[in-house]
Amino acid sequence: MSVVQVKNLNRRLDNLACEATKELDKVCGNELWKNFGFEAFDGLQDSDRRAMANFYYGQLQTVRELQDVLS
């Protein structure tokens, strides 16, 4: 990959991480999920919200793994 491609990929990964973080804050109603991780979603009563939280948390974890590989 060229330097430009890596920079563009990092920018897109940052955008995905920001989106996932905002959505997790919204779904959980607070930022406590950052301290507890996946376990914070078990307490959500609504199965739709729990599914959404799991989706965005998985997205965030994938982005972090890719960023680790690229750095």
Coordinates of C-alpha atoms in Angstrom, one line a residue:
M1 CA 0.0 0.0 0.0
S2 CA 1.2 3.5 -0.7
V3 CA 1.5 6.1 2.0
V4 CA -1.6 7.9 0.7
Q5 CA -3.6 4.8 0.8
V6 CA -2.6 4.1 4.4
K7 CA -3.4 7.6 5.4
N8 CA -6.9 7.4 3.8
L9 CA -7.5 4.0 5.5
N10 CA -6.5 5.4 8.8
R11 CA -8.8 8.4 8.3
R12 CA -11.7 6.1 7.4
L13 CA -11.0 3.9 10.4
D14 CA -11.0 6.9 12.7
N15 CA -14.4 7.9 11.3
L16 CA -15.7 4.4 11.9
A17 CA -14.4 4.5 15.5
C18 CA -16.0 7.9 16.1
E19 CA -19.3 6.6 14.8
A20 CA -19.2 3.5 16.8
T21 CA -18.3 5.4 20.0
K22 CA -21.1 7.9 19.5
E23 CA -23.7 5.2 18.8
L24 CA -22.6 3.2 21.9
D25 CA -22.9 6.3 24.0
K26 CA -26.4 6.8 22.6
V27 CA -27.5 3.2 23.0
C28 CA -26.1 2.9 26.5
G29 CA -27.2 6.3 27.7
N30 CA -23.7 7.0 29.2
E31 CA -20.0 6.3 28.7
L32 CA -19.7 3.6 31.3
W33 CA -19.4 1.0 28.6
K34 CA -15.8 2.3 28.1
N35 CA -14.9 1.0 31.5
F36 CA -16.7 -2.3 31.4
G37 CA -16.6 -3.2 27.7
F38 CA -18.8 -5.9 26.4
E39 CA -20.2 -6.7 29.9
A40 CA -22.0 -3.3 30.0
F41 CA -24.4 -4.4 27.3
D42 CA -25.7 -7.4 29.3
G43 CA -27.7 -5.0 31.5
L44 CA -29.7 -3.5 28.6
Q45 CA -33.3 -4.5 28.9
D46 CA -34.3 -3.9 25.3
S47 CA -33.0 -6.6 23.0
D48 CA -32.8 -4.2 20.0
R49 CA -30.6 -1.9 21.9
R50 CA -28.5 -4.8 23.1
A51 CA -28.1 -6.0 19.5
M52 CA -27.2 -2.5 18.3
A53 CA -24.6 -2.2 21.1
N54 CA -23.1 -5.5 20.3
F55 CA -22.8 -4.5 16.6
Y56 CA -21.1 -1.2 17.3
Y57 CA -18.8 -2.7 19.9
G58 CA -17.8 -5.4 17.4
Q59 CA -17.2 -2.6 14.8
L60 CA -15.1 -0.7 17.3
Q61 CA -13.0 -3.7 18.2
T62 CA -12.4 -4.5 14.5
V63 CA -11.3 -0.9 13.9
R64 CA -8.9 -1.0 16.9
E65 CA -7.3 -4.3 15.7
L66 CA -6.8 -2.9 12.2
Q67 CA -5.3 0.3 13.6
D68 CA -2.9 -1.8 15.7
V69 CA -1.7 -3.7 12.6
L70 CA -1.2 -0.4 10.7
S71 CA 0.7 1.4 13.3

